[in-house]
CSV table of C-alpha atoms and ligand atoms in Angstrom, one decimal:
chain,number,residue,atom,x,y,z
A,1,UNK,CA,-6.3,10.2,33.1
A,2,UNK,CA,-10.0,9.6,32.3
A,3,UNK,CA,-11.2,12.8,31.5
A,4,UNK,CA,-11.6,14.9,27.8
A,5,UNK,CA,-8.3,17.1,27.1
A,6,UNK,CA,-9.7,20.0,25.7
A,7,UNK,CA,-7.4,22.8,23.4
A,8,UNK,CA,-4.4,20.0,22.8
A,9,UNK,CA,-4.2,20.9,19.7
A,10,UNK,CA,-3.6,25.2,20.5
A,11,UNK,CA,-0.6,24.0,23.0
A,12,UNK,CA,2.8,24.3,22.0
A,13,UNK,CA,4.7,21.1,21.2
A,14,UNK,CA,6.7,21.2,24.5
A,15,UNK,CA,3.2,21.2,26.4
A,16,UNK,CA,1.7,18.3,24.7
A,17,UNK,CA,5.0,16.5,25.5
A,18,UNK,CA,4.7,17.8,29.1
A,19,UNK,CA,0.3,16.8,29.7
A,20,UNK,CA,1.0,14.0,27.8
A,21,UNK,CA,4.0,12.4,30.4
A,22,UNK,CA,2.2,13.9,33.4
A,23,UNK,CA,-1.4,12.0,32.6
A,24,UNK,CA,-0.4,8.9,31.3
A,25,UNK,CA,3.4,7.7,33.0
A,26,UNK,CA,4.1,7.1,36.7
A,27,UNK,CA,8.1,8.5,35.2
A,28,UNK,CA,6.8,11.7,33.3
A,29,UNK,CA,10.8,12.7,32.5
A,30,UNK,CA,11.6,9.8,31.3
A,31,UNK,CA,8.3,9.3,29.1
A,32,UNK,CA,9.3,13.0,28.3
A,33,UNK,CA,12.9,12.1,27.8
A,34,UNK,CA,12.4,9.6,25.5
A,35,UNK,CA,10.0,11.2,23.2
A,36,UNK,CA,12.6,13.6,22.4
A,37,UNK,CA,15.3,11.1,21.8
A,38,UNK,CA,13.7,10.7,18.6
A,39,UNK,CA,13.9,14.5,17.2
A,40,UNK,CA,16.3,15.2,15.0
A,41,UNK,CA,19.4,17.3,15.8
A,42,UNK,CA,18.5,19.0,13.2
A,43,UNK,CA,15.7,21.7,13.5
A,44,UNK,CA,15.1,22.1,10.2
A,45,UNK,CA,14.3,19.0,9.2
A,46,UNK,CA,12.2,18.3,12.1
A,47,UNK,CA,10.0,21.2,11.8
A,48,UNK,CA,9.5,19.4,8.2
A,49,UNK,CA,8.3,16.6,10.2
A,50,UNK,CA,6.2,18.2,12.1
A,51,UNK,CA,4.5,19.4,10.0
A,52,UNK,CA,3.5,16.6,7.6
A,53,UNK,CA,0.4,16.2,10.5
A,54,UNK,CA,-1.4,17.8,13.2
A,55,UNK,CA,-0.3,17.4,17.2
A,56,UNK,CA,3.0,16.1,16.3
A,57,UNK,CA,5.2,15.1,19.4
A,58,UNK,CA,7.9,13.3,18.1
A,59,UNK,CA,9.1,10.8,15.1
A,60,UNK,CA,8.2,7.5,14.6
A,61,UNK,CA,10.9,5.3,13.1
A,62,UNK,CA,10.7,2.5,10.7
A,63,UNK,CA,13.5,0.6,9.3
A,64,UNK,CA,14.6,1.1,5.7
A,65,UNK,CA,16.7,-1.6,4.2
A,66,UNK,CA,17.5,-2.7,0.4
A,67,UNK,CA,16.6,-5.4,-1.5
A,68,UNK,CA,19.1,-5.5,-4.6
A,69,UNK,CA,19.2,-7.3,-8.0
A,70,UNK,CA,15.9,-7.2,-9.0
A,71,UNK,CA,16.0,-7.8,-12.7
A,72,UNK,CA,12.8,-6.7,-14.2
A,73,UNK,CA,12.5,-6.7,-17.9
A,74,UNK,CA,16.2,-6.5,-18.8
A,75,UNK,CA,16.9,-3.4,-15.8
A,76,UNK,CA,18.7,-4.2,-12.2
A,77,UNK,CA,16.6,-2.2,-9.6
A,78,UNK,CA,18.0,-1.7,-6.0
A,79,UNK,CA,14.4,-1.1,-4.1
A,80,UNK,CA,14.2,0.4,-1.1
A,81,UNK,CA,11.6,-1.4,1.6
A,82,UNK,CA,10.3,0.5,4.7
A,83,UNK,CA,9.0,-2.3,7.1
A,84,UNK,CA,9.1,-3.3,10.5
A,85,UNK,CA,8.7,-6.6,9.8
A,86,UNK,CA,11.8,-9.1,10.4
A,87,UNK,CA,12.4,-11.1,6.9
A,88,UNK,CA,10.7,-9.4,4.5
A,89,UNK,CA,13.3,-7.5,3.0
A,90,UNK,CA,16.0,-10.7,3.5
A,91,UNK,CA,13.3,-13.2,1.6
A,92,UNK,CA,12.8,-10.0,-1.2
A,93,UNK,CA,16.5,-10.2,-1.9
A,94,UNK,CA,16.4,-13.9,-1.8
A,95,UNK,CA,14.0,-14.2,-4.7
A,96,UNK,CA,15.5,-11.2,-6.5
A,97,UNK,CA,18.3,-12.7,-7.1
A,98,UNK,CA,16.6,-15.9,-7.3
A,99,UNK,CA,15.3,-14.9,-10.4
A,100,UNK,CA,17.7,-12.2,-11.8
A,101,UNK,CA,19.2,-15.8,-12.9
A,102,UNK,CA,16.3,-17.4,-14.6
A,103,UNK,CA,15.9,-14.3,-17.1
A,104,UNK,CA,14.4,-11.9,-14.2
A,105,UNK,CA,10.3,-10.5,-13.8
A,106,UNK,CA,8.4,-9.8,-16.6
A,107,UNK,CA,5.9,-6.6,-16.2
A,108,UNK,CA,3.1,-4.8,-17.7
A,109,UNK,CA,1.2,-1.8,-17.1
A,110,UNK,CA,-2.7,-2.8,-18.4
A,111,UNK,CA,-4.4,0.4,-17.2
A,112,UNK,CA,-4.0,3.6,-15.3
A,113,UNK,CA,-7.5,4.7,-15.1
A,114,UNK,CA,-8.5,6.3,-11.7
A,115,UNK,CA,-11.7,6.6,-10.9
A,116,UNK,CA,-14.3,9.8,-8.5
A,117,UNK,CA,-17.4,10.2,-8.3
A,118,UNK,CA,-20.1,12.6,-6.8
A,119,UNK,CA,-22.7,10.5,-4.5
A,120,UNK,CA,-26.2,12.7,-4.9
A,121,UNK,CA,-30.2,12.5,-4.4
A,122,UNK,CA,-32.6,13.2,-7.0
A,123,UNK,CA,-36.5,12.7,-6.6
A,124,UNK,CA,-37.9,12.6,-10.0
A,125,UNK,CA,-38.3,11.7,-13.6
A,126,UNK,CA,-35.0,9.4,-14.5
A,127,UNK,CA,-35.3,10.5,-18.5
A,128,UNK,CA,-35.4,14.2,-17.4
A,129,UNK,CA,-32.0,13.7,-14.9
A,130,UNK,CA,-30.7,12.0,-18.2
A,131,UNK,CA,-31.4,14.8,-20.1
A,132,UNK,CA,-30.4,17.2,-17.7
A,133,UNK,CA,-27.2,15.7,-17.6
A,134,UNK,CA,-26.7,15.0,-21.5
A,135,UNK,CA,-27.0,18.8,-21.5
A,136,UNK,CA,-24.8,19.8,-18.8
A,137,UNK,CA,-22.4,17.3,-19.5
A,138,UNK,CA,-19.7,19.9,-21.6
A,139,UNK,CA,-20.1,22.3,-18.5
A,140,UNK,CA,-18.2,19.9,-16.5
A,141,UNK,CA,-15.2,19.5,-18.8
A,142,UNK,CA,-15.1,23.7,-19.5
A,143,UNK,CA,-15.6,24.9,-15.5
A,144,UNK,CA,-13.4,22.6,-14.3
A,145,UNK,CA,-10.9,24.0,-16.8
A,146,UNK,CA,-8.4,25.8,-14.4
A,147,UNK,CA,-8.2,22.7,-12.9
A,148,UNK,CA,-7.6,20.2,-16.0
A,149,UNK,CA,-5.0,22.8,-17.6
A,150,UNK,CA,-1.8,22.3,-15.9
A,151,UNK,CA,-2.9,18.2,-15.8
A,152,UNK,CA,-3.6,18.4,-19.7
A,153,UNK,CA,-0.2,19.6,-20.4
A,154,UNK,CA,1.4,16.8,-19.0
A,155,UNK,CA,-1.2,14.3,-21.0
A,156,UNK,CA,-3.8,13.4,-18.2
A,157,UNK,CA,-7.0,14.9,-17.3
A,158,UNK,CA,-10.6,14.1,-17.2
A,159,UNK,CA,-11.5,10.9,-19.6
A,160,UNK,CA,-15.3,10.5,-19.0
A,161,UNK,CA,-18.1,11.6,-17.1
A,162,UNK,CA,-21.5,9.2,-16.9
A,163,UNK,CA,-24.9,9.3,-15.1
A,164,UNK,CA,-25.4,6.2,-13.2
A,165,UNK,CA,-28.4,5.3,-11.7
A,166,UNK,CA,-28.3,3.3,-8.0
A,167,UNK,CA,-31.8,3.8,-7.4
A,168,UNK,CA,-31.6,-0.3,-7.1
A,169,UNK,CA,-29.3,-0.1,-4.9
A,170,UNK,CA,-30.9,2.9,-2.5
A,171,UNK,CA,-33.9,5.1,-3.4
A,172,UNK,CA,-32.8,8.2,-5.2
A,173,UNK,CA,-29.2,7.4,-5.7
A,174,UNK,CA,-27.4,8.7,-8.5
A,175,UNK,CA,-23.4,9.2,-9.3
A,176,UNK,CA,-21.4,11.3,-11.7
A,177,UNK,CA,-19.2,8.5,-12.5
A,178,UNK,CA,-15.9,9.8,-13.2
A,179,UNK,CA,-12.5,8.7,-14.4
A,180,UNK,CA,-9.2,10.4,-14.9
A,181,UNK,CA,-5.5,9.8,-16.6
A,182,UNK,CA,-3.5,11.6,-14.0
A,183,UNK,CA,0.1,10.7,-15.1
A,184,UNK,CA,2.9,10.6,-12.5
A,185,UNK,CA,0.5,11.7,-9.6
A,186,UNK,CA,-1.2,9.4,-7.3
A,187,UNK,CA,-3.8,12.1,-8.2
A,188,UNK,CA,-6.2,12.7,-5.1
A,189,UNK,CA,-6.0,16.5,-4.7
A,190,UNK,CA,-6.7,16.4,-8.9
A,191,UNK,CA,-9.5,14.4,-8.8
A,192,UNK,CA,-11.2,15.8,-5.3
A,193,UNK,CA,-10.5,19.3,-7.1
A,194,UNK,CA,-12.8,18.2,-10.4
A,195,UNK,CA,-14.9,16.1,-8.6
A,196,UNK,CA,-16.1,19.2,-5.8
A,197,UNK,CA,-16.6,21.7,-9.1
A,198,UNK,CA,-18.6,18.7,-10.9
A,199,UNK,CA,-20.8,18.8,-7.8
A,200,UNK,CA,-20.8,22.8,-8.1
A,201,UNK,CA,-21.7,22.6,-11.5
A,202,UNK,CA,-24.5,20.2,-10.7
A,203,UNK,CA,-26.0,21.9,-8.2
A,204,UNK,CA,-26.3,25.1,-10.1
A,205,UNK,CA,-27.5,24.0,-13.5
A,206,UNK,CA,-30.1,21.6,-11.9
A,207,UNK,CA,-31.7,24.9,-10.0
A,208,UNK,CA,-31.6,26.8,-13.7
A,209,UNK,CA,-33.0,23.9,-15.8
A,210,UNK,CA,-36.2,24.6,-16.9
A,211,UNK,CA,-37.1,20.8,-17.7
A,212,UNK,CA,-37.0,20.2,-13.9
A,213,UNK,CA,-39.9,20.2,-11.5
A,214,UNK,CA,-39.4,22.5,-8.5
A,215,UNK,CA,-38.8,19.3,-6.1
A,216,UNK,CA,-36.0,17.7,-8.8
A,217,UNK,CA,-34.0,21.1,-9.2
A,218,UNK,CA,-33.6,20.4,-5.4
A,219,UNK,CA,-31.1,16.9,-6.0
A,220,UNK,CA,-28.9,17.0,-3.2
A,221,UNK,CA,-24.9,16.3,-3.3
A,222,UNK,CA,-24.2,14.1,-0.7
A,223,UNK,CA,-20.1,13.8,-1.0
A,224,UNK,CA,-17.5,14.2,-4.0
A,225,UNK,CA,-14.5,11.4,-3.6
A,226,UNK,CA,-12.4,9.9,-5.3
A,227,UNK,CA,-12.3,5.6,-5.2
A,228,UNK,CA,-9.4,3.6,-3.9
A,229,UNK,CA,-11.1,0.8,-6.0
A,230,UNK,CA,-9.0,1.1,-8.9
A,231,UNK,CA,-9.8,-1.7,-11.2
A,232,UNK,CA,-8.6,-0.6,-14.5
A,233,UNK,CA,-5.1,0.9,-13.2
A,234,UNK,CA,-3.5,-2.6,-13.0
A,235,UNK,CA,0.0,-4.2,-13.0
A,236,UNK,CA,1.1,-7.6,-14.3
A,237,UNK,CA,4.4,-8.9,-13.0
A,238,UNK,CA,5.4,-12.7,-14.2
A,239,UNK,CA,7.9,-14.8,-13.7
A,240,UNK,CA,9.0,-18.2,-15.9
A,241,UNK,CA,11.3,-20.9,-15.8
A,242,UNK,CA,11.7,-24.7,-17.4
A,243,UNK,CA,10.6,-26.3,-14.2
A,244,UNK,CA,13.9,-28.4,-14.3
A,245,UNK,CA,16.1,-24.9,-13.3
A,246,UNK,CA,14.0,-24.3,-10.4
A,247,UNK,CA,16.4,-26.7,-8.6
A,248,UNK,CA,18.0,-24.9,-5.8
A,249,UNK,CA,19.4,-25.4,-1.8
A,250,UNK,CA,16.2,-27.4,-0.3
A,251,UNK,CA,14.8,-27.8,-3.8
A,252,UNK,CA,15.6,-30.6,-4.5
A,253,UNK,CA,13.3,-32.0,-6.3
A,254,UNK,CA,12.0,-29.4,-8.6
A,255,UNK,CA,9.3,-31.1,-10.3
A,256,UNK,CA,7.5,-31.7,-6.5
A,257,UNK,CA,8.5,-28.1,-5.9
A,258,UNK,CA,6.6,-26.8,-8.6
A,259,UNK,CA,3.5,-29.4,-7.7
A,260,UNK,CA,3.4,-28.3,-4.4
A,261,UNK,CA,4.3,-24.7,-4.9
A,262,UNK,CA,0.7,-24.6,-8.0
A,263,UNK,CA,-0.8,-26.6,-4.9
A,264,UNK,CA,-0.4,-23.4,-2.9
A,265,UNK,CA,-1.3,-21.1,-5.0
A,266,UNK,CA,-4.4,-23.4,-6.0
A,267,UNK,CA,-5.9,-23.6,-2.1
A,268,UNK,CA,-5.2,-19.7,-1.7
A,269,UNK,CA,-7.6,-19.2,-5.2
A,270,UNK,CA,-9.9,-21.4,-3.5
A,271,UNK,CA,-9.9,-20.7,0.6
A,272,UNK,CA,-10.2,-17.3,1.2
A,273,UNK,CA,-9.1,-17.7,5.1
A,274,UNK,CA,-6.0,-18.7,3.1
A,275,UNK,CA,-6.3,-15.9,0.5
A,276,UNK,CA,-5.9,-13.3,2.8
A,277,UNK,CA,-2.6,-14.3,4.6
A,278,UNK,CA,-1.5,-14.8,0.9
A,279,UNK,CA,-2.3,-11.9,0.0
A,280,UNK,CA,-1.0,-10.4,3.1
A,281,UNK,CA,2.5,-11.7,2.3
A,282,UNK,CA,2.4,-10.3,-1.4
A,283,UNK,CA,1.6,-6.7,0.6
A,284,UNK,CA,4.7,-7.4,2.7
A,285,UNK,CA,6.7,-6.2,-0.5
A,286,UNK,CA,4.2,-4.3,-1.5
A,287,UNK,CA,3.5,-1.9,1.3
A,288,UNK,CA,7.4,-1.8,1.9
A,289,UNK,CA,7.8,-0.4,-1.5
A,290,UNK,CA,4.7,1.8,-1.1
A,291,UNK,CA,5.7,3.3,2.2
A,292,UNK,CA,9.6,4.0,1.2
A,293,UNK,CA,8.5,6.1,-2.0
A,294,UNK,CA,6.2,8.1,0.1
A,295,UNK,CA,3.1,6.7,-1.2
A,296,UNK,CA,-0.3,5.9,0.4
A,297,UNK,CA,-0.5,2.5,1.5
A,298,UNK,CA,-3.7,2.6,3.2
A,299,UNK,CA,-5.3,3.7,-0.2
A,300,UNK,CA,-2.9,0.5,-1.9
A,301,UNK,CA,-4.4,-1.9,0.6
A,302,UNK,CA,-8.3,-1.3,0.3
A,303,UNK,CA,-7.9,-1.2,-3.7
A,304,UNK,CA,-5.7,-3.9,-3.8
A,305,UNK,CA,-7.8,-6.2,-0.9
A,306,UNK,CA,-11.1,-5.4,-3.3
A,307,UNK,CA,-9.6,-6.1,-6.2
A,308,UNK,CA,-9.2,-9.4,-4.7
A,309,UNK,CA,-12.5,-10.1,-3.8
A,310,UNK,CA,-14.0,-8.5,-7.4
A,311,UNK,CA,-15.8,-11.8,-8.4
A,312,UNK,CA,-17.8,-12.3,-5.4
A,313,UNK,CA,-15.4,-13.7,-3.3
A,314,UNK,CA,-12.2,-13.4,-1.7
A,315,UNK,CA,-9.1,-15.0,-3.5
A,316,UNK,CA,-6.0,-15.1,-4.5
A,317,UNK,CA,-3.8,-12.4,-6.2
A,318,UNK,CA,-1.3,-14.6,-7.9
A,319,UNK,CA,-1.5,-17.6,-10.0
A,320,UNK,CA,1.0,-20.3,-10.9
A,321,UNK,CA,0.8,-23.0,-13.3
A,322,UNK,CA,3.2,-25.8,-15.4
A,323,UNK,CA,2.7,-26.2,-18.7
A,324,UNK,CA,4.8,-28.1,-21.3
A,325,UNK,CA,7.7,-28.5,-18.2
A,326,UNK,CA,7.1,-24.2,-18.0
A,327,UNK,CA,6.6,-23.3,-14.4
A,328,UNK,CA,4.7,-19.7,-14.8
A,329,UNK,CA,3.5,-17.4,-11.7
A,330,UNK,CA,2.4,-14.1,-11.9
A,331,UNK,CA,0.2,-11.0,-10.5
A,332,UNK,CA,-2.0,-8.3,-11.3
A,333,UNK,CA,-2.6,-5.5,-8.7
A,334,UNK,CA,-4.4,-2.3,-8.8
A,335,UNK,CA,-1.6,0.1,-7.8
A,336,UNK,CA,-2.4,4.0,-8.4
A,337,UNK,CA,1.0,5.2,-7.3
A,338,UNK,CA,2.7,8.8,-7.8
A,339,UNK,CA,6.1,9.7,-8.2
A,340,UNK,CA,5.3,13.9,-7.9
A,341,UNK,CA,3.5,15.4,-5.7
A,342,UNK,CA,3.3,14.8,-1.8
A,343,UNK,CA,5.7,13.5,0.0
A,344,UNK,CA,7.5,13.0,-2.8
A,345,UNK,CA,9.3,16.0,-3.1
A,346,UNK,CA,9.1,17.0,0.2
A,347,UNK,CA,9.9,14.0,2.5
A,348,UNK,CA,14.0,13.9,2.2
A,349,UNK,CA,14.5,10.0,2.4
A,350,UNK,CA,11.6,9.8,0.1
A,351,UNK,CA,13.2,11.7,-2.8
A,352,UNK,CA,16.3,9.4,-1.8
A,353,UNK,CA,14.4,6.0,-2.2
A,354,UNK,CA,13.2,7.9,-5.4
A,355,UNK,CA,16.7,8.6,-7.1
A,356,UNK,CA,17.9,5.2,-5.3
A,357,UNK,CA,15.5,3.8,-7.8
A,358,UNK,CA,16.3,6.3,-11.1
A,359,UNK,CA,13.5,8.2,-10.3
A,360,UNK,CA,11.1,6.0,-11.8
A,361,UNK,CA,7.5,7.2,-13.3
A,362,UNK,CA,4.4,6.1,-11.9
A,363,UNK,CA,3.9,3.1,-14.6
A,364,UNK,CA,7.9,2.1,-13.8
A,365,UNK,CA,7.1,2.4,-10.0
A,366,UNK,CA,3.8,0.4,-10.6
A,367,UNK,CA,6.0,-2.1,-11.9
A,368,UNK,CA,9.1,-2.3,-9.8
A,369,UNK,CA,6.5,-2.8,-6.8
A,370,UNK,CA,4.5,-5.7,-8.1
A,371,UNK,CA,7.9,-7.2,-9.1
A,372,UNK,CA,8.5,-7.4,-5.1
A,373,UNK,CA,5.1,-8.3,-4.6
A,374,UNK,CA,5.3,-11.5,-6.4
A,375,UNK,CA,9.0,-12.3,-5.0
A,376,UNK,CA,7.7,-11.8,-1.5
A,377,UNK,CA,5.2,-14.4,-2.6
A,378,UNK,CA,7.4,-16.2,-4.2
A,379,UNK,CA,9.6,-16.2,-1.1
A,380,UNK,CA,6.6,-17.0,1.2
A,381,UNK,CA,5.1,-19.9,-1.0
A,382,UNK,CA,8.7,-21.6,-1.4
A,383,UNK,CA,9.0,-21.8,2.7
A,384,UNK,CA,6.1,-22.9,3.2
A,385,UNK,CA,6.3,-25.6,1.0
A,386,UNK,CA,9.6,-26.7,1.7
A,387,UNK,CA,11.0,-25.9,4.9
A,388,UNK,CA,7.9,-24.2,6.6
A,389,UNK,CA,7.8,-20.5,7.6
A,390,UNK,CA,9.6,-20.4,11.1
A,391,UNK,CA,13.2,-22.0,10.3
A,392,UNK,CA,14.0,-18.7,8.9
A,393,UNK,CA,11.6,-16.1,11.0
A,394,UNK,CA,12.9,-17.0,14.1
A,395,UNK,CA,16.6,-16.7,13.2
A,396,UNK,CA,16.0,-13.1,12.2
A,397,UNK,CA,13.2,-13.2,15.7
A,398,UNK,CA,16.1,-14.0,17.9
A,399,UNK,CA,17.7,-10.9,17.4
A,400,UNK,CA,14.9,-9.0,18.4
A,401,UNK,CA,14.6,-10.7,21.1
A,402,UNK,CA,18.4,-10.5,22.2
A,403,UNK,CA,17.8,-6.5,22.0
A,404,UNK,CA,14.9,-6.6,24.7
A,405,UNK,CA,18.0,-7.4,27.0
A,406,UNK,CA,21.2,-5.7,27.9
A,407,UNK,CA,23.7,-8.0,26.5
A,408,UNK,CA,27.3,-8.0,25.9
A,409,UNK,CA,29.0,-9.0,22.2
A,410,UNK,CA,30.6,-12.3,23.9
A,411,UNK,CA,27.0,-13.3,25.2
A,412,UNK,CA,25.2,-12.3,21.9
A,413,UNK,CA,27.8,-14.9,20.3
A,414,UNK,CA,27.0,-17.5,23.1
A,415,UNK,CA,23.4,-17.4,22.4
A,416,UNK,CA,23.7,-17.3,18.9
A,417,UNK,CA,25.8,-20.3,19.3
A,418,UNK,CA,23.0,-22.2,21.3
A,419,UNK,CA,20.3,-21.7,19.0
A,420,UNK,CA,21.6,-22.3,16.0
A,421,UNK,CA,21.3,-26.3,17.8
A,422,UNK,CA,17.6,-25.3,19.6
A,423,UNK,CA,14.7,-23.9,18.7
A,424,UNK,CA,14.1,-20.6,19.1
A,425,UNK,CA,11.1,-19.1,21.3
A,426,UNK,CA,10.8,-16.0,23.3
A,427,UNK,CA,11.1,-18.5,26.6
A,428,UNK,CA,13.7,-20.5,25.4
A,429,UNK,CA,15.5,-17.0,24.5
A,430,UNK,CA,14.9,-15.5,27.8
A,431,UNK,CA,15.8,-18.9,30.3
A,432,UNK,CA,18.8,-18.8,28.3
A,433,UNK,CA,20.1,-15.3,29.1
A,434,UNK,CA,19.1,-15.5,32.4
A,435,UNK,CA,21.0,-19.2,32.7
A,436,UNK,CA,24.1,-17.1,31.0
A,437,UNK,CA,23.4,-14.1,33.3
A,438,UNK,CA,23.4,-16.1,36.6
A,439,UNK,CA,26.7,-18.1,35.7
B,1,LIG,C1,4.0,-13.3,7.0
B,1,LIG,O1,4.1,-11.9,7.2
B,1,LIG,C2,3.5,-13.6,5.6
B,1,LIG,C3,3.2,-15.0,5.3
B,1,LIG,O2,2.2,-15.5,6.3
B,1,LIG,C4,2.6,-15.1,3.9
B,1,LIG,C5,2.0,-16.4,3.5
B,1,LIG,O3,1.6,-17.2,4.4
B,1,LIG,O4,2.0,-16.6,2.3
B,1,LIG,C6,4.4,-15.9,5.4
């Protein structure tokens, strides 16, 4: 089909199914068929589902599994991890428990600041906007009041409001620069909410206020958004050991283990094409943790990917260092998580993953998270400088690769057999069932 489809979204579900496995599969009932082997039995639920977004045809599973013994400041969490990745949640648990026996993560909220801000044009005098603003500046706080009330009951609200001038950065650019407490909310309907009635307020004081030429009672609101850059709402987690009890299966040696593990962590502060994928394995956890409590992950990765590039270029999250025989590695993240609101209440395996882990506050889930973020690393870093990356990937690979095929339990044990003597690749995997299947 090459063509606009045009009123998908008035047709019923059963007729997007229907246009959809007519125009794009040569077998529309089996396209058909298996788009509805993934609703749930039970219609309640899935009209739930359906209606978390728009055009919804079906459900689109991810695996949940559980990485236990994370002992983080004197407290066992079990955390739930949503991924489709093969490993992660096996090298989470690894370095869990790793460290539940060398006193557990340490972990620290430093902030929980969020920050909006209303993007708008003013031609004109700059000390008159300042005044203007200086004068309005109450207004904001009282008409955004039914707003703030419910919010300032539960200790959050608006902190601050500021002028900022960008005219350096474009002509005639000027924010209200706002930032927010918002408690156990992630906090983006709050903030959108103030932010729109700053705007409001803006626009009609500015036509009222005498001090302003005809021309500068005209500024002009562009948009009122909140920012995923979240640089003062920032978790620490830290782990230590004498460098001496780092000795472990295939670490030997712990006093090279710690060189070469600081070694890692140095190049990825250095080499941003190394950053990233660093950084991309601390998200592994991360994300997981994110997507299981119901939270916003895209939001987590911009904030957290430009927190990491906040002095001018790109680096690493994470450092490590030794010091007097200490080995000491540790994170901070930007993580504006909620544990109310959204899907959290109304996404059942959500709540689930939310009482699996004592139905944790924002500032506890802030800190459970960046404990799995730095074991993932943790886990990543101590592969890759010990036995490299695929001894372990390609164990867990080779059973997604075995469930491409129709095999039976006697051949799953065969080639599990084989390959625990040869290397596993996809190839190797598939000349070896067909070699079984022809015998
Ligand atoms: C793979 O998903 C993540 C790693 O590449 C992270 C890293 O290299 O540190 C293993």
């Amino acid at each position: 089909m090459n063509e606009a489809i045009s009123g998908f979204s008035k047709l019923s579900k059963a007729e997007k199914i229907r246009l959809i496995a007519r125009n794009y599969f040569k077998d529309a009932d089996a396209a058909e068929a298996l788009v509805k082997s993934y609703w749930n039995s039970d219609e309640k639920l899935q009209q739930l589902h359906d209606e978390f977004i728009e055009n919804t045809i079906s459900n689109f599973y991810l695996p949940l599994g559980i990485a236990p013994n994370f002992l983080i400041n004197g407290r066992y969490h079990t955390v739930p991890m949503a991924t489709e990745e093969s490993s992660v949640v096996a090298a989470a648990a690894k370095a869990a428990k790793f460290w539940a026996s060398r006193g557990g993560f340490r972990t620290t909220v430093i902030g929980t600041e969020k920050i909006g801000q209303v993007h708008f044009l003013y031609t004109g005098d700059k000390d008159k906007l300042q005044a203007f603003f200086d004068k309005v500046k109450p207004d904001f706080f009282t008409e955004t009041q039914s707003i703030t009330k419910n919010m300032q009951q539960r200790g959050g609200g608006i902190l601050d409001i500021e002028l900022r001038d960008k005219t350096q950065l474009m002509p005639d650019y000027y924010q209200l620069h706002a930032t927010f407490e918002t408690k156990d909310s992630m906090g983006a309907n709050f903030i959108n909410s103030c932010l729109e009635q700053f705007a409001l307020t803006l626009k009609t004081n500015a036509l009222q206020y005498d001090g302003f030429s005809e021309t500068e009672k005209e500024l002009k609101v562009v948009m009122s958004i909140l920012s995923n850059y979240v640089p003062h709402c920032i978790v620490r987690a830290e782990v230590s050991c004498a460098v001496a009890d780092l000795r472990e299966k295939n670490i030997e040696n712990p006093e090279l283990f710690a060189e070469n593990f600081v070694q890692a962590v140095r190049i990825a502060a250095v080499e941003p094409f190394r950053a990233v994928t660093h950084n991309k394995g601390i998200m592994n956890g991360v994300d997981s943790v994110v997507v299981a409590t119901g939270n916003d992950f895209r939001a987590i990765e911009a904030g957290v990917h430009a927190y990491a590039a906040r002095k001018g270029s790109y680096t690493s999250l994470s450092e490590a260092r030794i010091e007097d025989g200490i080995f000491y590695f540790s994170l901070e993240l930007p993580l504006a998580l909620g544990t109310v609101g959204g899907l959290t209440t109304l996404h059942p395996l959500v709540k689930f993953c939310h009482g699996l882990l004592g139905n944790p506050s924002a500032q506890e889930l802030m800190q459970i998270t960046a404990a799995v973020g730095l074991a993932q690393n943790f886990a990543a870093l101590r592969s890759l400088t010990t036995t490299g990356i695929q001894q372990g990937h390609m164990k867990m690979h080779l059973n997604n690769i075995i469930n491409q095929f129709e095999v039976s339990a006697e051949e799953r044990e065969l080639i599990a057999t084989h390959f625990q003597q040869h290397a596993v690749s996809h190839s190797a995997v598939v000349d070896f069932i067909n070699h079984l299947k022809s015998n």
